Structures are given as C-alpha cells and as structure tokens.
Short mmCIF file of C-alpha atoms in Angstrom, two decimals:
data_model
loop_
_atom_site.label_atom_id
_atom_site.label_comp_id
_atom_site.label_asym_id
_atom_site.label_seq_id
_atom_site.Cartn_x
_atom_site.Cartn_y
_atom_site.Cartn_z
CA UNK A 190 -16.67 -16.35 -1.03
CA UNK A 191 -18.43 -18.00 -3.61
CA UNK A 192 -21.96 -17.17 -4.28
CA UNK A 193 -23.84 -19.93 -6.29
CA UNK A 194 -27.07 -17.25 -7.29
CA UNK A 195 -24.18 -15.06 -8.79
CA UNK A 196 -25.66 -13.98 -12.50
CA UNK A 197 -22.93 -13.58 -14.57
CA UNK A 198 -22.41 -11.27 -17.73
CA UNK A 199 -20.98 -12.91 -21.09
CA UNK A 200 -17.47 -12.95 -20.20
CA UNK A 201 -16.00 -16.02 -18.77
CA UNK A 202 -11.98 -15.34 -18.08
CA UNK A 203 -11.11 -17.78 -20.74
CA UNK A 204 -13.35 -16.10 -23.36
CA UNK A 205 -11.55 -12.67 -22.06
CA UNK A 206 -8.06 -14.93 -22.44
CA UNK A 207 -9.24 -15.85 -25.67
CA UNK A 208 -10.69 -12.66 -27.06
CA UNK A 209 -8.41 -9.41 -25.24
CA UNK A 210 -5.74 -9.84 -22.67
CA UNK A 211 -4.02 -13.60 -23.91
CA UNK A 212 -3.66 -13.49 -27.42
CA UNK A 213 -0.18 -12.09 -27.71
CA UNK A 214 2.18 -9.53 -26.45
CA UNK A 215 1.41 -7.36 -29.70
CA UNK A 216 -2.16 -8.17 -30.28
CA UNK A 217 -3.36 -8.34 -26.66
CA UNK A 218 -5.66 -5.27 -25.59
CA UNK A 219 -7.17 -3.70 -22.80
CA UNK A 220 -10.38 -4.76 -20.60
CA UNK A 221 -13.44 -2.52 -20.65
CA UNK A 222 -14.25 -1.53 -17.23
CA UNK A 223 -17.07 -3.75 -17.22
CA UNK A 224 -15.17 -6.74 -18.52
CA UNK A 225 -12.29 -5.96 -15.79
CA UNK A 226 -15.58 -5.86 -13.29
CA UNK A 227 -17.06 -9.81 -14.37
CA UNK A 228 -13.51 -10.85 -14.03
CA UNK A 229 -12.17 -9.39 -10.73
CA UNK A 230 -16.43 -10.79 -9.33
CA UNK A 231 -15.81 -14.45 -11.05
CA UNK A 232 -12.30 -14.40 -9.19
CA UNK A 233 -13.48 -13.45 -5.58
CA UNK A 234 -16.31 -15.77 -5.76
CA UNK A 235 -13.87 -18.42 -6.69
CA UNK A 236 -15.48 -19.20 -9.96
CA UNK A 237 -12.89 -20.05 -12.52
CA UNK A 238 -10.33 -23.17 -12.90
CA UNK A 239 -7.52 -22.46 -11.26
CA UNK A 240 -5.33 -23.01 -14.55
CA UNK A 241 -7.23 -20.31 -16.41
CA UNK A 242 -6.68 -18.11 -13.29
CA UNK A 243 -3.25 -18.16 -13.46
CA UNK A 244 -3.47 -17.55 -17.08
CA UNK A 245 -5.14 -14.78 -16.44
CA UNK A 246 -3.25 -13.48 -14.26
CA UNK A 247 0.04 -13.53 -15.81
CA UNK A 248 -1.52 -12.68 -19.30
CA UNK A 249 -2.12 -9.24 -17.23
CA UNK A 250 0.91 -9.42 -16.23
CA UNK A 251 2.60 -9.62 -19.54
CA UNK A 252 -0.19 -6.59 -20.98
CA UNK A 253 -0.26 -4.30 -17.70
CA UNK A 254 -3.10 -3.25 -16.56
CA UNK A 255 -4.74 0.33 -17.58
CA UNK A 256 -5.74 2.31 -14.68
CA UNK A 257 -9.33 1.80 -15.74
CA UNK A 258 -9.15 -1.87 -15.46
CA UNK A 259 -7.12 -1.77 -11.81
CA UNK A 260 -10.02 0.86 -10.86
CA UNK A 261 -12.30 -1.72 -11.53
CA UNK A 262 -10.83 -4.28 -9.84
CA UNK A 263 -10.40 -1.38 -6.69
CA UNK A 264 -14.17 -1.16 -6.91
CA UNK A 265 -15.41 -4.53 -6.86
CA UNK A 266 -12.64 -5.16 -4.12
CA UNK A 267 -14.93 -2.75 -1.94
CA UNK A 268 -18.01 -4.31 -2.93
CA UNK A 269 -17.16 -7.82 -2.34
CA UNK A 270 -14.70 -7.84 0.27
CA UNK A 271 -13.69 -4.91 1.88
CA UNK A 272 -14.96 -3.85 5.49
CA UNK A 273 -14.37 -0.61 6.09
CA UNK A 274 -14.52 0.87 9.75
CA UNK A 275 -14.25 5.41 9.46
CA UNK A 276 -12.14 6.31 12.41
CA UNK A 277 -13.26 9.80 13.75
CA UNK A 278 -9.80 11.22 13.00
CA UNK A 279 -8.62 11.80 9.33
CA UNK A 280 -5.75 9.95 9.51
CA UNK A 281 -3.00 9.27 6.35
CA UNK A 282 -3.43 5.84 4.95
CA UNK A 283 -0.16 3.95 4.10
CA UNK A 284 -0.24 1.15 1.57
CA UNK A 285 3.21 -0.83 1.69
CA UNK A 286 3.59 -3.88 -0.56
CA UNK A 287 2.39 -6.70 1.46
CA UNK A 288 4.43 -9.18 0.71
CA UNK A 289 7.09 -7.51 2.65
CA UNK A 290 10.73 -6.95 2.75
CA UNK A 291 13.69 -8.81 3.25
CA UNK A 292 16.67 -6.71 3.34
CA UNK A 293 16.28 -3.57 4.81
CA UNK A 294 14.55 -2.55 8.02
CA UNK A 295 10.70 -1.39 7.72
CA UNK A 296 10.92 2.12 9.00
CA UNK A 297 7.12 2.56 8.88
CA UNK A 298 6.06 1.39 12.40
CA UNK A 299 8.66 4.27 13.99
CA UNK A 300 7.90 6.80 11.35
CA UNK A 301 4.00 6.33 11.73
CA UNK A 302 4.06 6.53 15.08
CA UNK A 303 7.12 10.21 14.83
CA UNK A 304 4.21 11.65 12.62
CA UNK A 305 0.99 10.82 14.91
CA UNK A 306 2.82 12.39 18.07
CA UNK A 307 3.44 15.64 15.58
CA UNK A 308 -0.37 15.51 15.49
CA UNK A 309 -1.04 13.50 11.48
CA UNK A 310 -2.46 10.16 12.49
CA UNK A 311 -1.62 6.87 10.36
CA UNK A 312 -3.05 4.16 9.13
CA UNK A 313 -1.03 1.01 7.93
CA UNK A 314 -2.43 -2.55 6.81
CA UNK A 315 -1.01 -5.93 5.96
CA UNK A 316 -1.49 -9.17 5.44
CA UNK A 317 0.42 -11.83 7.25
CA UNK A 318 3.16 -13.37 4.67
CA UNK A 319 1.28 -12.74 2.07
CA UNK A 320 2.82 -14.11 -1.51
CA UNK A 321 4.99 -13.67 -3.41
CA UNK A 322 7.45 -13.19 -1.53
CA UNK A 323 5.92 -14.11 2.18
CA UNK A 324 8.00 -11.44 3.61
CA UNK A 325 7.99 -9.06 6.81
CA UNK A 326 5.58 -6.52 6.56
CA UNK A 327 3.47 -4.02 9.12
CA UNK A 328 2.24 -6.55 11.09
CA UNK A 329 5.96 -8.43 11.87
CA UNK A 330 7.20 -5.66 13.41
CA UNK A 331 4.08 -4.52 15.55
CA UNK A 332 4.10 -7.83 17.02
CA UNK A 333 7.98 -8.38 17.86
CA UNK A 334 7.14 -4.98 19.49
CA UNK A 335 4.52 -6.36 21.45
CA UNK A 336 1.13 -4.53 19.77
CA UNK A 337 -2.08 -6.63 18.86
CA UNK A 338 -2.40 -6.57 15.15
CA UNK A 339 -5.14 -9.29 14.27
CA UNK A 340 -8.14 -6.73 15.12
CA UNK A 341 -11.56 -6.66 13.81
CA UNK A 342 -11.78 -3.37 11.67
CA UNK A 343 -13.48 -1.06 14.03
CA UNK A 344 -10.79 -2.14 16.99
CA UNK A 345 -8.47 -0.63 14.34
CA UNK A 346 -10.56 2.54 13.77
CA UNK A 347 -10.49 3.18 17.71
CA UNK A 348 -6.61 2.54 17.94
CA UNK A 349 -6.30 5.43 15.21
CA UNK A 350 -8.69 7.25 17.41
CA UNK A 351 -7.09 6.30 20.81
CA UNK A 352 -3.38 6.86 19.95
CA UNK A 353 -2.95 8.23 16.17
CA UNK A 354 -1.68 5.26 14.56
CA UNK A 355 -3.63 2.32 13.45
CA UNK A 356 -3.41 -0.88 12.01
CA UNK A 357 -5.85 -3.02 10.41
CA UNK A 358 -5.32 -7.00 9.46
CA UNK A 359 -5.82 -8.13 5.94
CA UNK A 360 -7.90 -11.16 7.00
CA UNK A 361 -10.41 -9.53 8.91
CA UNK A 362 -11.36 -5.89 6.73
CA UNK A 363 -10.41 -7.95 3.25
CA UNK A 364 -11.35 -11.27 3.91
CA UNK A 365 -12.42 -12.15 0.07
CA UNK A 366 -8.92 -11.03 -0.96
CA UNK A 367 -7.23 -12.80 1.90
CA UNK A 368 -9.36 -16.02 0.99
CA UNK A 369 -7.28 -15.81 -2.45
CA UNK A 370 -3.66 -17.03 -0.77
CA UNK A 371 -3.26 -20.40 -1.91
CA UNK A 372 -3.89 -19.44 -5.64
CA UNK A 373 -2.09 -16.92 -5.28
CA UNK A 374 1.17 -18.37 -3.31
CA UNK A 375 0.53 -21.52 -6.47
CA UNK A 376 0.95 -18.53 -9.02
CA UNK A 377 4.72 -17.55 -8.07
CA UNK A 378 4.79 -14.09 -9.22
CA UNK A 379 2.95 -11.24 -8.64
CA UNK A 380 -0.24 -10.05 -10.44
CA UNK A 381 -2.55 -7.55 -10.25
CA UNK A 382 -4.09 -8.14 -6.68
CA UNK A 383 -0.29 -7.19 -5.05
CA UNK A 384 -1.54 -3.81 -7.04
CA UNK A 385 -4.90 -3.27 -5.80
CA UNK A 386 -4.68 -4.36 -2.11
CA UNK A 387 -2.59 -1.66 -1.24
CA UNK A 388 -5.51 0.43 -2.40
CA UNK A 389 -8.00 -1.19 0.13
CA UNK A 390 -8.41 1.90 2.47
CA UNK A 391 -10.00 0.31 5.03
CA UNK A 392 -10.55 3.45 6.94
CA UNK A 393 -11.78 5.25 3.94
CA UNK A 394 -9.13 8.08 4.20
CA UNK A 395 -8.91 10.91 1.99
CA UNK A 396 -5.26 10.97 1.69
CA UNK A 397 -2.74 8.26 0.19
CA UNK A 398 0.81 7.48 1.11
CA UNK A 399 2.93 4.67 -1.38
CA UNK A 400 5.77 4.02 -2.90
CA UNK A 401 7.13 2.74 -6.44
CA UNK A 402 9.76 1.71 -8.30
CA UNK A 403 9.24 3.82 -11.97
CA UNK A 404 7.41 6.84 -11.94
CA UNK A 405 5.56 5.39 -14.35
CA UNK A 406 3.92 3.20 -12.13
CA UNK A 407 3.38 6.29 -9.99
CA UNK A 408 1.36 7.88 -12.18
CA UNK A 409 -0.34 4.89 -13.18
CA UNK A 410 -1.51 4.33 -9.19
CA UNK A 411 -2.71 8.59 -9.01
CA UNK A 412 -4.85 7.30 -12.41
CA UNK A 413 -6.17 4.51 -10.70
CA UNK A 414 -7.66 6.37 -7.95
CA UNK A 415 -8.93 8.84 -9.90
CA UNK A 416 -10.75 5.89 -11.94
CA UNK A 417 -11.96 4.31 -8.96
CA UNK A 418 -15.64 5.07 -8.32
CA UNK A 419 -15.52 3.79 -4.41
CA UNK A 420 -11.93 5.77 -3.43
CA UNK A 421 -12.24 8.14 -1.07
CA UNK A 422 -9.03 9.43 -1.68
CA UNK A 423 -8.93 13.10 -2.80
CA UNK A 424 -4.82 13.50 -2.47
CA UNK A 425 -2.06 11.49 -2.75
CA UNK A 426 2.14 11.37 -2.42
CA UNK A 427 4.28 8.62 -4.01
CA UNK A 428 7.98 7.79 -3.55
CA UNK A 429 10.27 5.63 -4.82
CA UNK A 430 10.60 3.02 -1.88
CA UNK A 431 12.96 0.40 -0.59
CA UNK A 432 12.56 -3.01 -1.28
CA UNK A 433 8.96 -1.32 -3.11
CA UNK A 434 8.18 -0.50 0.46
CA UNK A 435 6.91 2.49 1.95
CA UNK A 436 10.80 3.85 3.49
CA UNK A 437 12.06 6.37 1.21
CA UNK A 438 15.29 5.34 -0.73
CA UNK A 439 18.33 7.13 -0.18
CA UNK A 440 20.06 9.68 -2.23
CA UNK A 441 18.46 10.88 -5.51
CA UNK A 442 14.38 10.11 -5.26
CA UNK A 443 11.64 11.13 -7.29
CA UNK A 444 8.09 11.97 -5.22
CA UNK A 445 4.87 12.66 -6.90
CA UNK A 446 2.24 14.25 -5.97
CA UNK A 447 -1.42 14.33 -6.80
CA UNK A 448 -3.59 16.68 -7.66
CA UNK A 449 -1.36 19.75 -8.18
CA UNK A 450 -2.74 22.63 -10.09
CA UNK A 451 -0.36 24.93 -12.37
CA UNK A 452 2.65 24.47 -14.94
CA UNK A 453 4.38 21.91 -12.55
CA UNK A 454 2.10 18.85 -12.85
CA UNK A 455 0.84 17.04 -15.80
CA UNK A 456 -2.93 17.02 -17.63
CA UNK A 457 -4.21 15.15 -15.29
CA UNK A 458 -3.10 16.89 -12.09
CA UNK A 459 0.01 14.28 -11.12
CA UNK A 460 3.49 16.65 -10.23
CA UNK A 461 6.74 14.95 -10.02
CA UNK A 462 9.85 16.40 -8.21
CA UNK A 463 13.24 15.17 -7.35
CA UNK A 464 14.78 15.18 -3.39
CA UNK A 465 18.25 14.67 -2.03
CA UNK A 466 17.84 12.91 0.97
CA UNK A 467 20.86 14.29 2.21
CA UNK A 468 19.74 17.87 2.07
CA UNK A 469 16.82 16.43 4.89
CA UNK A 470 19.47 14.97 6.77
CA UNK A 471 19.21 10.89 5.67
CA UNK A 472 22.65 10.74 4.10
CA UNK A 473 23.05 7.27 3.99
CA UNK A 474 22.89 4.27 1.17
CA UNK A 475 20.44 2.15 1.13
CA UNK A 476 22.78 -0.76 2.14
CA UNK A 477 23.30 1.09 5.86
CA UNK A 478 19.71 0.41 6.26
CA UNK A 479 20.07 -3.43 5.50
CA UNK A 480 19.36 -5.73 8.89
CA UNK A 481 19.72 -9.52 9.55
CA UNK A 482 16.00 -10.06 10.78
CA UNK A 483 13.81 -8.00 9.50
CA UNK A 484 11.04 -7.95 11.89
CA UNK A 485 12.87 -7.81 15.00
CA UNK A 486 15.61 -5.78 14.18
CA UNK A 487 13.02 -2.77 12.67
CA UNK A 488 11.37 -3.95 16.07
CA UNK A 489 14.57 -2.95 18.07
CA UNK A 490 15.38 0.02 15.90
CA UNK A 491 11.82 1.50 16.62
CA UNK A 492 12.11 1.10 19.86
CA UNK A 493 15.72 2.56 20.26
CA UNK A 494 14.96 5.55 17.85
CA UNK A 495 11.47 6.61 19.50
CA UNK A 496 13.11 6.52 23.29
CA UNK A 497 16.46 8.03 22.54
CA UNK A 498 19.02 5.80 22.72
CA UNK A 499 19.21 5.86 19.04
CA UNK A 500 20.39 8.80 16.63
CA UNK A 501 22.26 7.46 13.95
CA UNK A 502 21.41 6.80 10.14
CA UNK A 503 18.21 5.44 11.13
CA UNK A 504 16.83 7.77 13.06
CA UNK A 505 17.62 10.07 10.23
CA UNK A 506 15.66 8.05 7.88
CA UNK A 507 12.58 7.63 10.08
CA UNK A 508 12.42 11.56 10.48
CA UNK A 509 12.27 12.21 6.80
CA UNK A 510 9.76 9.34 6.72
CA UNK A 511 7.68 10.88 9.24
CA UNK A 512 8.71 14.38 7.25
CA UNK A 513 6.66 12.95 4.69
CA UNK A 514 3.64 11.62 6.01
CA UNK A 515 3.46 14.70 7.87
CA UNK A 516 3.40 16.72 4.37
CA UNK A 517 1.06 13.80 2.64
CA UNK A 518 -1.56 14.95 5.21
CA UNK A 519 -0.96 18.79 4.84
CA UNK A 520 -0.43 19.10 8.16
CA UNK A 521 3.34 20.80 6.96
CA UNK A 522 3.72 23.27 3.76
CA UNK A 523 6.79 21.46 3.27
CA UNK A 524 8.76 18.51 3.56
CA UNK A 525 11.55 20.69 5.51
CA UNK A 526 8.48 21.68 8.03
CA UNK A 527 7.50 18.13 8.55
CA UNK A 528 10.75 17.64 9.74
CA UNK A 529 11.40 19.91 11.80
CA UNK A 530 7.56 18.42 13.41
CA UNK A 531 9.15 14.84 13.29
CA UNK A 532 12.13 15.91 15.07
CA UNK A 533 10.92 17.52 17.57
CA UNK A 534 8.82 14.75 19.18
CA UNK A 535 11.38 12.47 18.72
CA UNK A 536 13.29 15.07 20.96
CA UNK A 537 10.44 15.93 23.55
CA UNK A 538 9.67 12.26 24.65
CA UNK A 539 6.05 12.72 22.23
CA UNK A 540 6.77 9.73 19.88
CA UNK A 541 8.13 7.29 22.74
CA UNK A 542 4.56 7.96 24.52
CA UNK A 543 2.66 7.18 21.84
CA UNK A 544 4.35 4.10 21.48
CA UNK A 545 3.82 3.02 24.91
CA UNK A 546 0.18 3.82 24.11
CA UNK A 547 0.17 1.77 20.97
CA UNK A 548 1.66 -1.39 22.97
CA UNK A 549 -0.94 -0.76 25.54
CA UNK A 550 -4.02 -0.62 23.53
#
C-alpha cells in the first residue's frame, strides 16, 4: 500500500509519540483530527519503523482513543482501503470482533440468516484469523457449513441481494487494513485497528449492529460514527456480547441505542436500557453456550437449529439474536416483536431455506 509521491503533513508518528499520545499516562493528550488523519495515512502506506508503530500503537492504547481520533482513522480507512459494493437491499450491518472467539459458539451465522427469512437482511464481515487472538470468526463457520466466503465485494452485495444475508472477506473490500497482519500479529495486543475495522461497512448500510464489553465503550463507538465524515450509518444498537462478539450475553445485559430523542437518552442522542434475557426466553448462562470447536460446532448448531432438530438453549439464544437484528433494522417496534418474527420462520421451514440458498450461492 505504500505510495512513494505521498506528501506528508508535519507530523511523523514519533514526533506525535514525542509531542501528544507517548509522553506519559498523566501528561499524554489527545490527537487533532488531522493529526489522527497523517498518522492512520503514514500507517496504511506502510511508512513508519515498525518499532515506532508499535509504540504508537500501544501509547493509544494506554491514552484511549477519543471518538474524534477513531473517526478519523474510520475515514481514512474508507479512503485508502475500503471497497465498498451498495447491495440493492438495505440490509443491517454486523461488526463482530474479528479476531474471533474461542469459547462459546458464534450464534451470528444462524441468527443472520432467522432475521433475513423474517424479511431484515444482514451483512457480516471478517477477516480470516485475524490477531490478536487468531480466533473463529464469520467466516469459520460459513465455511464448515459449506458457503463461499472469500468473494470479491460486489459477489457479496448480490448474495445480500440473492438470499438476505451477506458476507464480505476482509482481504478483498479492506485490503490496506488486511495488508497490516504481520505488524499487527508482532504487536500482541490489540490497538486501535481491532476498533475501527468493525466499522468498515462495506456495504455502506445505514444501520449498525455491535457489541461491547462497558457501556462506556458503547457510547464511545455511537460517538465515533457520529464523528465519522464517510459513515453512512444513521442508527445504531449495541449489546454487551460474548467473548466481545456479536451473541448477546445471558442474564442481565445492557443495549444501547442510537439516536433516541426524549428524556431517555443522553445529549448526544445515545439511550441505554437493561434486558433479562430470560423474560425473551434465553434463560441460560453463558457457560451452556460454551463448545469444544468453535467453528464446527456453531457450524452444526446452525444447521440443527435452522432445520428443526434443534430447540434447546441455543435455539433460544439465536431467536433473541435474530429478535435483535430484526429491531436494529426497525423492521419490529420491539424486541418482543422481533421475536415473535424470528420464531416463526424458524417454525415455518423460512430460515432452513434460506440457508440452503446461502450454501448454494
């Protein structure tokens, strides 16, 4: 990705190491938007010595970035690297971690494909073992259940089309980010790009499905989007997830919501409520969800769940997933009438067809 005409501005990441985000846990300040902007360019053209990279990116680590600086590094992400391909349907984009899971089954594949037979179409992305943690993600499970996954972007914007769900391959619609592996799998933790390539979008939807672990960092991801100047998103719904993961956790779990007008959100539009999973049916710990192999036991369970032979625990848990997506895209007034959607085409035979469709595409 490296482009040797590139005309820098005046700030070099160890001058910005030097100067604002390295020189101490108390001293250490935030990135203009422009500076974040030089960085996030100088890093996807492969520009600075690996050492100071890694500086860098754990001395952001250590300061946490403002949502103005990851909007900036959202934007030049869609300059630089991302191709985006519009699918003609307006279809709920879901941005899981991708670096995976390793405990816990991904529920996203089944739930994706519960809420495009109740008529919301998805959109999922990964990465293949992407670090940290080189885990299962998106793509493990479509392929242990037989679906192509390394597509060129507007193959993925037809399978939304064709059959409701889509999925589009990190390598191919983000290649500049993709192109950052090895530094990053050198690094050992996470930093900032785990953050932003969740918020690629690839099919430039208008509505945003994640997960966190603080609501905090909730509210810190509605912010982002809001400070992007490329997002396309207009509404979003985050939940605490497993594993970080886009699955709902069990039991007591805070969801927030953005925008929401009125007394019940904040100042800048971002409502946060609490659900009991086991008022929508998922009554459960998260340990019952736990699997041996990840990708094809999710694989199994998908498969099992969407054609009936399935209705235990997990089948609970991927209708109130599907619940959810189904209310992210406002095709439900409520997360009780997106279930009530999800359950009946995992009753009618709906979902298992559109999974046949999905492994015939």
């Amino acid at each position: 990705m490296a482009q040797a005409t590139r005309e820098y501005g005046e700030w070099p990441l160890k001058r910005l190491m030097t100067e604002v985000v390295g020189s101490g846990h108390k001293s250490a300040e935030d990135m203009t938007r422009e500076q974040a902007r030089e960085a996030f360019q100088r890093i996807l053209d492969d520009e600075p010595d690996p050492l100071t990279l890694g500086a860098f990116w754990l001395a952001n680590r250590w300061k946490r970035n403002s949502p103005e600086e990851l909007g900036a590094y959202v934007d030049v992400m869609h300059e630089e690297s991302v191709v985006t391909a519009e699918p003609d349907a307006d279809p709920v984009d879901c941005g899981a971690n991708y670096d995976g899971k390793g405990r816990s089954a991904i529920l996203g594949v089944a739930s994706g494909v519960v809420a495009a037979a109740a008529g919301t179409p998805i959109v999922t992305h990964s990465g293949d073992r992407v670090p940290t943690q080189k885990q299962d993600a998106y793509k493990h499970v479509l392929d242990e259940l037989g679906v192509r996954t390394e597509l060129e972007p507007q193959e993925s914007a037809d399978m939304v089309d064709e059959v409701g769900f889509g999925f589009y391959y990190q390598p191919n619609f983000n290649p500049g980010i993709d192109a950052l592996f090895e530094h990053r799998d050198n690094m050992g933790v996470r930093s900032f790009v785990n953050t932003v390539e969740t918020l690629a979008n690839p099919a430039n939807a208008k509505v945003h499905l994640g997960s966190f672990y603080h609501l905090a960092f909730a509210k810190k991801m509605a912010r982002t989007l809001a400070e992007s100047e490329h997002s396309t998103v207009e509404r979003a719904l985050f939940f605490q997830g497993m594993e970080g993961y886009d699955d709902v956790r069990p039991g007591d779990t805070i969801v927030a919501e953005w925008p929401v007008e009125g007394d019940e959100s904040d100042d800048e539009g971002i409502a946060d409520f609490e659900i009991l999973t086991a008022e929508y049916g998922m009554d459960l710990t998260s340990e019952d969800l736990q699997v041996d192999d990840v990708a094809a036991d999710s694989a199994t369970i998908t498969e099992e769940i969407l054609t009936g032979e399935r209705a235990d625990g997990f089948a609970d848990a991927v209708a109130l997933n599907a619940a959810l997506r189904i209310y992210a895209g406002e095709d439900a007034d409520s997360i009780d009438e997106g279930l009530e959607q999800a359950r009946a085409v995992m009753d009618d035979g709906s979902a298992a067809a559109v999974l046949e469709e999905l492994q015939a595409f």
